[in-house]
Coordinates of C-alpha atoms in Angstrom, one line a residue:
Chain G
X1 CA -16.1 -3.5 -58.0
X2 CA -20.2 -3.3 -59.5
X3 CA -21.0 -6.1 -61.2
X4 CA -24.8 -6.2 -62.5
X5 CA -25.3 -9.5 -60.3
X6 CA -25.3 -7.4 -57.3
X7 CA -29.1 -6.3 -56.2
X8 CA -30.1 -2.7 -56.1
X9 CA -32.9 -1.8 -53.8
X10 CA -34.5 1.9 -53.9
X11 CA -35.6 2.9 -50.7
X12 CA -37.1 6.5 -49.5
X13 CA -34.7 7.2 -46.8
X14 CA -34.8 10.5 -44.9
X15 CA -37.2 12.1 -47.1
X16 CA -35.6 11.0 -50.6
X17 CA -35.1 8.4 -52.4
X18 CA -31.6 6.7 -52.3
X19 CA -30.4 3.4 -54.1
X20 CA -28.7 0.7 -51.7
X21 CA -26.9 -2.4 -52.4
X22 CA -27.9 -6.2 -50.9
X23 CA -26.3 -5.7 -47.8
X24 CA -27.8 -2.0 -47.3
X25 CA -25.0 0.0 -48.3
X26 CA -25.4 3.5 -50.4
X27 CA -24.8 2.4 -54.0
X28 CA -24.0 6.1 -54.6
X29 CA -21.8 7.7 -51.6
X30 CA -23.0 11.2 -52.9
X31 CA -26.3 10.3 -51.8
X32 CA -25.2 10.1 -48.3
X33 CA -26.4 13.7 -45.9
X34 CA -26.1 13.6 -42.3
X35 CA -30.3 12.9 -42.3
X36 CA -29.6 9.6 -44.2
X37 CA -26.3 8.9 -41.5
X38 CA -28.7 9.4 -38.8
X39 CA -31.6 7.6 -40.3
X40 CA -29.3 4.5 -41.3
X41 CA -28.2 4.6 -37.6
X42 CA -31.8 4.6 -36.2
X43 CA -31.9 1.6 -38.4
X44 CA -29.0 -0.3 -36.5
X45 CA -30.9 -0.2 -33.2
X46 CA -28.9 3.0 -32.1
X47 CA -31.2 6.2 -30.6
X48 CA -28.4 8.9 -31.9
X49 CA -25.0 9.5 -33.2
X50 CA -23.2 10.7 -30.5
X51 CA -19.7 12.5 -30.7
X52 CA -17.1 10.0 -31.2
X53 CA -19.7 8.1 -33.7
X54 CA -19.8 11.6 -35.5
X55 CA -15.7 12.1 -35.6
X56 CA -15.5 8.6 -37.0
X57 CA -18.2 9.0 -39.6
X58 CA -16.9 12.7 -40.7
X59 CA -13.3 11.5 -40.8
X60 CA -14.5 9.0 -43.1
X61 CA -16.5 11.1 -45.2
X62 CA -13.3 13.7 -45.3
X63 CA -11.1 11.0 -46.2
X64 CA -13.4 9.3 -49.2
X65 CA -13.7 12.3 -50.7
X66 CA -10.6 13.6 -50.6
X67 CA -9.2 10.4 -51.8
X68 CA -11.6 8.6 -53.2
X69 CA -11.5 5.5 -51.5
X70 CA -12.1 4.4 -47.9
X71 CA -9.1 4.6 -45.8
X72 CA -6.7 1.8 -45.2
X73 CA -6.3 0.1 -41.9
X74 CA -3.2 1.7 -40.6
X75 CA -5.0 5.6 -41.8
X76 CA -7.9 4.8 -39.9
X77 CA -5.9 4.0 -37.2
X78 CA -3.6 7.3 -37.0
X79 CA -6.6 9.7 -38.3
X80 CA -8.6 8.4 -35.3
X81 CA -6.1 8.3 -32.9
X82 CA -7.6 4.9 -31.7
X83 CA -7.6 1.0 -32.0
X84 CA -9.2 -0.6 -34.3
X85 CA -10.8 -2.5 -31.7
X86 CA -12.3 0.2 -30.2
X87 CA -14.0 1.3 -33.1
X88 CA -15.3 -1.7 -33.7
X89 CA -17.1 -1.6 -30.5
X90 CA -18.6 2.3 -31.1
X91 CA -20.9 0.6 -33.7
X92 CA -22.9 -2.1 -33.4
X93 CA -22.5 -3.3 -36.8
X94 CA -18.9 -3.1 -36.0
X95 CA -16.5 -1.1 -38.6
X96 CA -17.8 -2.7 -42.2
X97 CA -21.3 -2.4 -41.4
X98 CA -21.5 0.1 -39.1
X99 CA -19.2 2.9 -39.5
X100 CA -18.6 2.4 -42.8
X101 CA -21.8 1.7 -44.0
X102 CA -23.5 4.5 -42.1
X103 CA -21.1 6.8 -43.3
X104 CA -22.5 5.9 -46.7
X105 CA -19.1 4.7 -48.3
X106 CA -19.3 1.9 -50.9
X107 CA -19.5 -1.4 -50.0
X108 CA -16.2 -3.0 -49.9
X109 CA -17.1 -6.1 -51.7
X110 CA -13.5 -7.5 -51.9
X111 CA -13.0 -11.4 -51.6
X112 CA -16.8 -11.5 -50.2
Chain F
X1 CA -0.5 -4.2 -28.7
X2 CA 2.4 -4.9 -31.4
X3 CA 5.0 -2.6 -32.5
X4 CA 3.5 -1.7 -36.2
X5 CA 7.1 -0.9 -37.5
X6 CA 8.1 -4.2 -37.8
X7 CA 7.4 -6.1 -40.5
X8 CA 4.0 -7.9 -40.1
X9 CA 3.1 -11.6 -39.3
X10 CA 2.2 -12.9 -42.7
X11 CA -0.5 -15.5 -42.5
X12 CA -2.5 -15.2 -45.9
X13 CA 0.2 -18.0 -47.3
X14 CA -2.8 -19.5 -49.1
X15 CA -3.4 -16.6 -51.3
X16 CA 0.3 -16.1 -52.1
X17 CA 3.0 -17.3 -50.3
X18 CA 5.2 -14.3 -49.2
X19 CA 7.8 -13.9 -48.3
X20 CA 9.5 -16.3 -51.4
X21 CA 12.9 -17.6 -50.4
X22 CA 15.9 -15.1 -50.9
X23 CA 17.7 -17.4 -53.2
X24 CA 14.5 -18.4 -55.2
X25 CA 13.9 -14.7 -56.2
X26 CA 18.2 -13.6 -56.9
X27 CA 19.0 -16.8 -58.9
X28 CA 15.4 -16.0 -61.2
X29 CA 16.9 -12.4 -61.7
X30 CA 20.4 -14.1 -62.4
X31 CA 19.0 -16.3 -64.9
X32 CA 16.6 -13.7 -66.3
X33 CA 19.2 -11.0 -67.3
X34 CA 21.5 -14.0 -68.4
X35 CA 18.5 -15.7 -70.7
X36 CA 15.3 -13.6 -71.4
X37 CA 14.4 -13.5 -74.4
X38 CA 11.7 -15.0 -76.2
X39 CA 12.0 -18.7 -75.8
X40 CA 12.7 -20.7 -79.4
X41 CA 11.5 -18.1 -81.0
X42 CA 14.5 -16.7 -83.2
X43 CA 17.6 -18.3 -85.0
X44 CA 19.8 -17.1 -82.3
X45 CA 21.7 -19.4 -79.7
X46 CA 19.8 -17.2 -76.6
X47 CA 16.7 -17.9 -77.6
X48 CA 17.5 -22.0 -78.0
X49 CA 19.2 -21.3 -74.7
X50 CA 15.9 -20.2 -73.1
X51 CA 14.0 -23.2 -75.2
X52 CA 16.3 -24.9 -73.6
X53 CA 15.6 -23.8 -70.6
X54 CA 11.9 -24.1 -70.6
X55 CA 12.0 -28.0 -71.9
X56 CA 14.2 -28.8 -68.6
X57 CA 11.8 -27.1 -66.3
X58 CA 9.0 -28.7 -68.0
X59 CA 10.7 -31.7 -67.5
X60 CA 11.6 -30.9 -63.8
X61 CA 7.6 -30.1 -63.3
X62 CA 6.4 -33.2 -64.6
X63 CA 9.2 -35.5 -62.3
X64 CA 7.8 -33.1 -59.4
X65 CA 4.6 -34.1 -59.9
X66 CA 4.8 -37.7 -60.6
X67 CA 4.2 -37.6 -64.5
X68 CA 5.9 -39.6 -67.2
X69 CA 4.8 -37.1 -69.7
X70 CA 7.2 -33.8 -69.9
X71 CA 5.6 -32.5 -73.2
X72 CA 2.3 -32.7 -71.4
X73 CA 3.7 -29.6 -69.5
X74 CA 1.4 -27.0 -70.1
X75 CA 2.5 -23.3 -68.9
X76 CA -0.3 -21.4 -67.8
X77 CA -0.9 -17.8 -65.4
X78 CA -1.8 -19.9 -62.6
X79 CA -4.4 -22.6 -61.6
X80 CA -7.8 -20.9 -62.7
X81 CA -6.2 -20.1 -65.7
X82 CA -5.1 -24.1 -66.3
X83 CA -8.3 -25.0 -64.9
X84 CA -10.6 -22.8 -68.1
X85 CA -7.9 -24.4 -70.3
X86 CA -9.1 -28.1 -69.5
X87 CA -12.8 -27.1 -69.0
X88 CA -13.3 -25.7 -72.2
X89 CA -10.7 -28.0 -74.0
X90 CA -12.4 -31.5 -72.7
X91 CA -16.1 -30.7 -72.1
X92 CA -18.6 -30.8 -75.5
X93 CA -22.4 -30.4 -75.9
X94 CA -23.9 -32.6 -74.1
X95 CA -21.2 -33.8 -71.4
X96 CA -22.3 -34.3 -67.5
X97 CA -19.7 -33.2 -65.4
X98 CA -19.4 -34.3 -61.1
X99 CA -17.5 -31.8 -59.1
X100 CA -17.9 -30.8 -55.4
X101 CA -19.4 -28.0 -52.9
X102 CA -16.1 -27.8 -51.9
X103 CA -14.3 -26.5 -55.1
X104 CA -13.2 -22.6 -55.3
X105 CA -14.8 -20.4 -57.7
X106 CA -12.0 -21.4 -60.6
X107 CA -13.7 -24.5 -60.8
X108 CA -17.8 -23.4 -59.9
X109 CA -17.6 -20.1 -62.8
X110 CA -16.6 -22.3 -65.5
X111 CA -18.8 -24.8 -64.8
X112 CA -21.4 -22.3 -64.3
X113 CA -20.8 -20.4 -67.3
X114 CA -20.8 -23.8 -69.8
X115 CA -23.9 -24.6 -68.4
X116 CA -25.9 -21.2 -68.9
X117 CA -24.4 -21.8 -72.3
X118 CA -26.5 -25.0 -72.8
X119 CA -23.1 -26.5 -73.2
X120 CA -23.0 -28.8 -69.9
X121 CA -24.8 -30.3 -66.9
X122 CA -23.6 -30.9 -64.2
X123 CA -23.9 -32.1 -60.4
X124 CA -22.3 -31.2 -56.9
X125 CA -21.3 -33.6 -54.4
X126 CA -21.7 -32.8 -50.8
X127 CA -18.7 -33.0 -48.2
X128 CA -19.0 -34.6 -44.5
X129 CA -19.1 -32.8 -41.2
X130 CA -15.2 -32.9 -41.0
X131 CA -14.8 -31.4 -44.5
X132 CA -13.7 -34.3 -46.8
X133 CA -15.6 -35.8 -50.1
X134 CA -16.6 -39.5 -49.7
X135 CA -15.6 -41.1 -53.0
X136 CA -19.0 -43.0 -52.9
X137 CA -21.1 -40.2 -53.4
X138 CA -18.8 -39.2 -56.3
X139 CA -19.6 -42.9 -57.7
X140 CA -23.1 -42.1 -57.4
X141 CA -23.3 -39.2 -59.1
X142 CA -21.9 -40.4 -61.9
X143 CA -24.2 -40.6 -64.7
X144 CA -23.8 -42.5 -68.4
X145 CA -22.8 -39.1 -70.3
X146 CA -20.6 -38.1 -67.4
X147 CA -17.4 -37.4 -69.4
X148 CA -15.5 -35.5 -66.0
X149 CA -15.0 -35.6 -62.4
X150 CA -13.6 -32.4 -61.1
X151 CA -11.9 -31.9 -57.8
X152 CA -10.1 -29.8 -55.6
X153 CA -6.9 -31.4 -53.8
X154 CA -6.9 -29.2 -50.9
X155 CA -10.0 -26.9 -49.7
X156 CA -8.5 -23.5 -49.4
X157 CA -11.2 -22.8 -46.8
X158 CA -11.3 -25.9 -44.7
X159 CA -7.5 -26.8 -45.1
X160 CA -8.6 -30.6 -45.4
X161 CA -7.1 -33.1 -48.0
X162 CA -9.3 -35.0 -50.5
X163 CA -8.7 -38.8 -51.3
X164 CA -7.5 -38.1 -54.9
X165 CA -5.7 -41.5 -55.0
X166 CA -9.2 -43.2 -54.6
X167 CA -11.5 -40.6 -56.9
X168 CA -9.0 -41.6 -59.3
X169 CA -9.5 -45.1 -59.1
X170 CA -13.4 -44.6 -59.3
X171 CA -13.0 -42.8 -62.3
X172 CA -10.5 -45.2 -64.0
X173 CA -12.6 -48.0 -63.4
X174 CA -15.8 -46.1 -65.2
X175 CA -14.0 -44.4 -67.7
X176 CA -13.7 -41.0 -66.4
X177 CA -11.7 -38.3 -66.7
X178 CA -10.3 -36.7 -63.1
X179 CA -9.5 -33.2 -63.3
X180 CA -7.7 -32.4 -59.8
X181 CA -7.2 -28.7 -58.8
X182 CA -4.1 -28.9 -57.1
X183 CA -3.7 -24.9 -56.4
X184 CA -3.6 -25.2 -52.6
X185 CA -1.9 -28.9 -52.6
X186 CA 0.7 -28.3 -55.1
X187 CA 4.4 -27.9 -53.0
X188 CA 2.2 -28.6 -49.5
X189 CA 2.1 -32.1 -49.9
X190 CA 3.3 -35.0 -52.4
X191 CA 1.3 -35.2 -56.2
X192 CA 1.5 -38.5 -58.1
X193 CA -0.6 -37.8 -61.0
X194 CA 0.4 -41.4 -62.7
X195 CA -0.4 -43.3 -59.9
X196 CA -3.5 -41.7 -59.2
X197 CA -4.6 -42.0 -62.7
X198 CA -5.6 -38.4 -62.9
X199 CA -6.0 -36.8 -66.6
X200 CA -5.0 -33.5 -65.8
X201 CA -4.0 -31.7 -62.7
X202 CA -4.0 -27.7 -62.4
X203 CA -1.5 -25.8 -60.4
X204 CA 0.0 -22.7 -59.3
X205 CA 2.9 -21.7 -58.7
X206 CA 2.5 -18.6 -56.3
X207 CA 1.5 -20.5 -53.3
X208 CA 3.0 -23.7 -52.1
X209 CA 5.2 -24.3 -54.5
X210 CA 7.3 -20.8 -53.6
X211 CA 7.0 -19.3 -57.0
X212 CA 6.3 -15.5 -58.2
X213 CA 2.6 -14.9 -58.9
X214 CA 1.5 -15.5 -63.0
X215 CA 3.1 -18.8 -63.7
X216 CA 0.5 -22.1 -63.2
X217 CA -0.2 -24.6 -65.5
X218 CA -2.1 -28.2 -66.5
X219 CA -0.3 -31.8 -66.2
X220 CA -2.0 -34.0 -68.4
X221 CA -2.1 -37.4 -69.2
X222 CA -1.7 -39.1 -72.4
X223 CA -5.6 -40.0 -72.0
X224 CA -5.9 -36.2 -73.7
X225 CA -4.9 -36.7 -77.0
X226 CA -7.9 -35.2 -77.9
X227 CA -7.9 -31.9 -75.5
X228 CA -9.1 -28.9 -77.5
X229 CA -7.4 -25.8 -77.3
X230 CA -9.6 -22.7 -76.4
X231 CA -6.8 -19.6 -77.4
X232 CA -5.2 -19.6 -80.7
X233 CA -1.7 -17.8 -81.9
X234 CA 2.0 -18.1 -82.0
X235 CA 3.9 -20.6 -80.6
X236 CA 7.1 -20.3 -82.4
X237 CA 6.5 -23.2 -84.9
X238 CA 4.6 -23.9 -87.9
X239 CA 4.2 -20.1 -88.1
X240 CA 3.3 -20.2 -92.0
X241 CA -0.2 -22.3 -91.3
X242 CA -3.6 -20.4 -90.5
X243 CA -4.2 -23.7 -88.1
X244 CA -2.6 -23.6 -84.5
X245 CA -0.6 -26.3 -83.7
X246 CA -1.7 -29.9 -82.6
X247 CA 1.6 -30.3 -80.9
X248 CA 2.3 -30.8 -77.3
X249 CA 2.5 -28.8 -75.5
X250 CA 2.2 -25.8 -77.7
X251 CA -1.7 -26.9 -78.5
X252 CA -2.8 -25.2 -75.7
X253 CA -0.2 -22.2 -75.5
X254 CA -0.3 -19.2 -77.7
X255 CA 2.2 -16.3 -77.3
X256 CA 5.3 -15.5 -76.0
X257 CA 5.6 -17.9 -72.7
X258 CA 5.7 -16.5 -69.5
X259 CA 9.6 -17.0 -69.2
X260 CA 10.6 -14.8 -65.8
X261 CA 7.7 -16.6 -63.8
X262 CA 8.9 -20.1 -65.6
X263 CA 12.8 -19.6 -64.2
X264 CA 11.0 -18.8 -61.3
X265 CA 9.0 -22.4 -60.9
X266 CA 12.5 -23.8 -62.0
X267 CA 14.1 -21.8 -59.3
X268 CA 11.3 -23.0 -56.6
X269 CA 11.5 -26.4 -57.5
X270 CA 14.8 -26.9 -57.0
X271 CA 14.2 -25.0 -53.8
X272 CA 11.5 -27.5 -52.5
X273 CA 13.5 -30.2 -53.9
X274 CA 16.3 -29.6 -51.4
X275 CA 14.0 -28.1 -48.6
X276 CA 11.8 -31.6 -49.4
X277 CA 8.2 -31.1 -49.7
X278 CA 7.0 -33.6 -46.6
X279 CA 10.0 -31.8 -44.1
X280 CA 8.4 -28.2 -44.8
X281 CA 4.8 -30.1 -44.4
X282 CA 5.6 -31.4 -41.3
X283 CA 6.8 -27.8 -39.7
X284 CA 4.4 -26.2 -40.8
X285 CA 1.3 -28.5 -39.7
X286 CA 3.4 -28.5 -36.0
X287 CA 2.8 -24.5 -35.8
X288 CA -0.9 -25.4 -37.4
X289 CA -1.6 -27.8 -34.8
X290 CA -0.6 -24.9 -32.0
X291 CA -2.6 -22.1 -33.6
X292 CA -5.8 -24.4 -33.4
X293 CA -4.8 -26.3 -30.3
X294 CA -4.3 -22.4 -28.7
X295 CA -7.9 -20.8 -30.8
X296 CA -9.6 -23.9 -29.4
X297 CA -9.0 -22.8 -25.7
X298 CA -10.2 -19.2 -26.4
X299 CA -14.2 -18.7 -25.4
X300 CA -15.9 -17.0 -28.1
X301 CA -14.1 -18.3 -31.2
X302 CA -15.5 -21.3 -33.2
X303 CA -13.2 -23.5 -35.8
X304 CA -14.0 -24.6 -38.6
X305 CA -10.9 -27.2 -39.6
X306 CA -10.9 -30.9 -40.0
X307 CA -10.4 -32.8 -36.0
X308 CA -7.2 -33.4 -35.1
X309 CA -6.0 -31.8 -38.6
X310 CA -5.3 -35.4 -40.3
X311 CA -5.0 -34.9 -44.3
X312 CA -4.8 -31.3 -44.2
X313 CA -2.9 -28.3 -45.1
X314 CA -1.8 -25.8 -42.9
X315 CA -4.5 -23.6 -42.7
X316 CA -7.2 -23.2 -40.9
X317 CA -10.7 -20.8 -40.4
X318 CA -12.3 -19.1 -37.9
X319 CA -14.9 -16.5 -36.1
X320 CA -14.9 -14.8 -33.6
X321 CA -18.8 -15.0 -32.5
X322 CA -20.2 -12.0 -32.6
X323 CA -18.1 -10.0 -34.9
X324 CA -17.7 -9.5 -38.2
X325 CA -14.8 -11.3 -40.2
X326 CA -13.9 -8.7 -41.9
X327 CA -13.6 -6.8 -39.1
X328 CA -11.5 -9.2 -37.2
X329 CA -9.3 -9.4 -39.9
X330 CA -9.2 -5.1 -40.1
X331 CA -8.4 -5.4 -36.3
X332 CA -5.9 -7.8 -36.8
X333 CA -4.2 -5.9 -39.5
X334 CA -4.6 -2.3 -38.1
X335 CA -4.1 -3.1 -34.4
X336 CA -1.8 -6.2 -34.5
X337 CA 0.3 -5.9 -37.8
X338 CA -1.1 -9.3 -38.6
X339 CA -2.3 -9.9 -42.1
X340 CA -5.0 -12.7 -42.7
X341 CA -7.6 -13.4 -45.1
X342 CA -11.3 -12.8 -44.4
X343 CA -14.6 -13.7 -46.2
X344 CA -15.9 -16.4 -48.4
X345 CA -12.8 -17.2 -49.9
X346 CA -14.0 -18.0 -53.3
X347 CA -15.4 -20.3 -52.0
X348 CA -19.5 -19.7 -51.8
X349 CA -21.0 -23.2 -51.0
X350 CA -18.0 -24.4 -48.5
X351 CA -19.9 -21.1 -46.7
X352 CA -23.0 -22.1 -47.2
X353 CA -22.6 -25.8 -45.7
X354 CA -20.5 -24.5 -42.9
X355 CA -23.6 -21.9 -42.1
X356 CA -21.0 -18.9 -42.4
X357 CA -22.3 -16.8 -45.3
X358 CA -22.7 -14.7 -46.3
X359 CA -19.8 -12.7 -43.9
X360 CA -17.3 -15.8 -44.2
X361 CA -14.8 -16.8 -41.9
X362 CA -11.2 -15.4 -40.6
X363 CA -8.2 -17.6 -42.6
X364 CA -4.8 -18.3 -41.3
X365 CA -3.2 -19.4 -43.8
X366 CA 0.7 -20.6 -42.8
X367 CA 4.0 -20.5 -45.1
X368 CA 8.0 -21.9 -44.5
X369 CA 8.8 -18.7 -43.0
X370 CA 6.5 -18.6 -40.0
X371 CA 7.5 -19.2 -36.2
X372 CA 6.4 -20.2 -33.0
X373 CA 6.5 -16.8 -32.1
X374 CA 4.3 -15.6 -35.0
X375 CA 1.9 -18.2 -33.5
X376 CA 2.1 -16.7 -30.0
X377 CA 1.4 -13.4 -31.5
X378 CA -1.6 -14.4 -33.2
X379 CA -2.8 -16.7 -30.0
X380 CA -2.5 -13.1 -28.1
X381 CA -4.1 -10.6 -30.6
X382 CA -7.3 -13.1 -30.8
X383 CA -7.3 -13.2 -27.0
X384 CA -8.1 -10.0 -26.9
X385 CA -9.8 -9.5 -29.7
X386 CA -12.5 -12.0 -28.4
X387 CA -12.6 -10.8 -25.2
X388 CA -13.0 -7.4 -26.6
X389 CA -15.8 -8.0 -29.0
X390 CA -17.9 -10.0 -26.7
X391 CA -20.8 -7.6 -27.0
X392 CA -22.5 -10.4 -29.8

């Protein structure tokens, strides 16, 4: 959920300015291109997105917009066709802020 | 990895409790279809019948929890609900209030909120390395216009029980009020509220006590006479006056009651009654004790609960170091069919003294219905799941 006590910072990303939350993720996903995905990656230490980084973060894309929420746990699972674990460890911000967060989907601010 | 279609290993118990027992849930649906209507609300022998029913359980509450005063029952949706109902019924301009860094966000927002309102000050007491609140430094804080010491029972992060008993007798001795939130101690372990000379204790009934979620409520004392009510409307009586009631308990009720969830505290009383409170305590600190004694043998994971788990609930929190919580507790889920609770836990400044925020911690939280093997399972998944995400 937004609430107005969470902090918006506007940063030029990729050429353009784009509006993230305290913990750097997109406040708007339509923001998102696949110069901010790469830029954001650069920004987590990694050189480049290589293939499996680009199925997770295009399958997550796919699935927000088609649904309009992130996947669930078990639908990442099956639309990946691998562990959980093992995505965790194709980031290295792990799945939250990693994968998710490069893939520019909102913030999942639940219980946090 | 575990076979997904079974049903999954249910360790978030100290959000809800889940699953309730089988004959809690049919003999609240017997009684329901039997009785629900609106309780005393109508001339009509079902609707005393439910009245009826409502002043036993009230009465059934208040023996449960160690109170002579069954009209001092309050129904409530749970325990931040009871807890905003004795906040804003007790405190006045200009009243100093003492609580703790370990109290849950029920207790911090309403404090928080009365004092942006100019309403209230108040002051935090800090909690020792092993998670407990020295009644001394409650004493200290205590001020000449303190009119309320606010505590919570159990911490639903650290699992560690506070010395209620001995706040209370602080507080009696200055003239004090004690409000205890009881939402992760109430059905976990044994409430006296007259012995420990608390004026008002807040519970739930969706967690240990082995209710359906949205029935809580507030036990007070007669040291309330004077309680405000802060929501207005029917309550079945006096209906031709524009004043609400000063009656017990209907003061600080307004509406039609909450009469499904109510049969269904009835229902889980009776259940804990005959299960005994200190039996199911017992069990389920033994499968406690293995998850930490099996966690503290895995390299990588750091705990967070009280040594040797002495005047605690059964839960405990964790990291794996390196990872992020909420991604342990997506792994879990996803790859392990295990279902925990990850984060801050409404619980900001237990967080911030521990050194885990802003990501939190991983929470196992155990219920009745738990097992040794559910224990192995878990032991097994954060094995690997640790020896997996070593790349911190």
């Amino acid at each position: 959920m937004r609430t107005d006590d969470i902090q918006q910072r506007v940063r030029v990303i990729a050429g353009r300015e784009v509006v993230f939350d305290d913990e750097g993720f997109l406040w708007r996903p339509e923001d998102w291109t696949e110069d901010v995905g790469r830029a954001l990656a650069l920004e987590s230490g990694m050189e480049g997105l290589n293939d499996d980084q680009w199925k997770v973060i295009r399958f997550l894309r796919d699935y927000y917009a088609y649904h309009g929420r992130a996947p669930m746990n078990r639908d990442l699972k099956a639309g990946l066709g691998m562990s959980l674990m093992d995505l965790e460890a194709l980031f290295p911000g792990g799945i939250r802020k990693g994968a998710r967060r490069i893939a520019g989907l909102p913030n999942p601010r639940s219980c946090t | 990895m575990k076979d997904m279609s079974v049903k999954p290993v249910y360790l978030d118990n100290a959000a809800t409790t889940f699953p309730k027992p089988a004959s809690v849930l049919e003999k609240t649906m017997e009684t329901y279809r039997r009785i629900g209507v609106s309780p005393g609300r109508g001339g009509y022998d079902l609707s005393a019948e439910a009245e009826e029913y409502v002043r036993d359980t009230r009465r059934k509450t208040a023996r449960f929890f160690g109170s002579s005063a069954p009209d001092r029952v309050i129904f409530a949706g749970n325990a931040t609900d009871a807890l905003n109902i004795a906040l804003q019924g007790i405190l006045h301009p200009g009243d100093h209030v003492v609580s703790t860094r370990l109290e849950h966000n029920s207790v911090l927002r309403p404090l928080y909120h009365l004092r942006e309102k100019g309403i209230i000050e108040y002051d935090l007491v800090r909690f020792d390395g092993k998670g407990f609140v020295d009644p001394d430094d409650i004493v200290a804080a205590i001020r000449p216009d303190t009119k309320l010491v606010v505590v919570t029972h159990a911490s639903n992060v650290l699992g560690t029980v506070q010395p209620v008993r001995e706040i209370g007798r602080c507080c009696a001795e200055r003239g004090v009020l004690l409000l205890v939130d009881a939402a992760q101690s109430a059905g976990a372990v044994p409430i006296r509220v007259d012995d420990w000379q608390v004026a008002a204790l807040a519970f739930t009934g969706h967690k240990s006590m082995l209710a359906p979620t949205g029935i809580g409520g507030l036990i007070l004392s007669r040291q309330l006479e004077d309680i405000e009510p802060s929501r207005f409307g029917g309550t079945g009586i006096d209906s031709a006056s524009p004043v609400h009631t000063r009656d017990f308990p209907y003061r600080l009720e307004a509406g039609t009651l909450n009469l499904l969830g109510i049969i269904g505290l009835s229902e889980s009383l009776d259940y804990l009654a005959e299960a005994g409170v200190e039996v199911m305590h017992t069990r389920e600190m033994e499968l406690l004790g293995k998850l930490s004694d099996g966690l503290s043998l895995v390299a990588g994971i750091d705990l967070y609960n009280a040594e040797g788990l002495s005047d605690h609930v059964a839960l405990l929190t964790a990291n794996v170091r390196g990872m992020d919580p909420h991604d342990v507790g997506a792994i879990l889920d996803g790859d392990f069919n295990i279902a925990v609770r990850t984060g801050v836990h409404c619980a900001p400044l237990v967080h911030e003294s521990l050194g885990t925020s802003p990501g939190g911690s991983v929470r196992f939280s155990i219920g009745p219905f738990n097992t040794g093997s559910d224990i192995d399972l878990v032991l097994e998944a954060m094995k690997e799941i640790a020896r997996h995400g070593g790349k911190g």
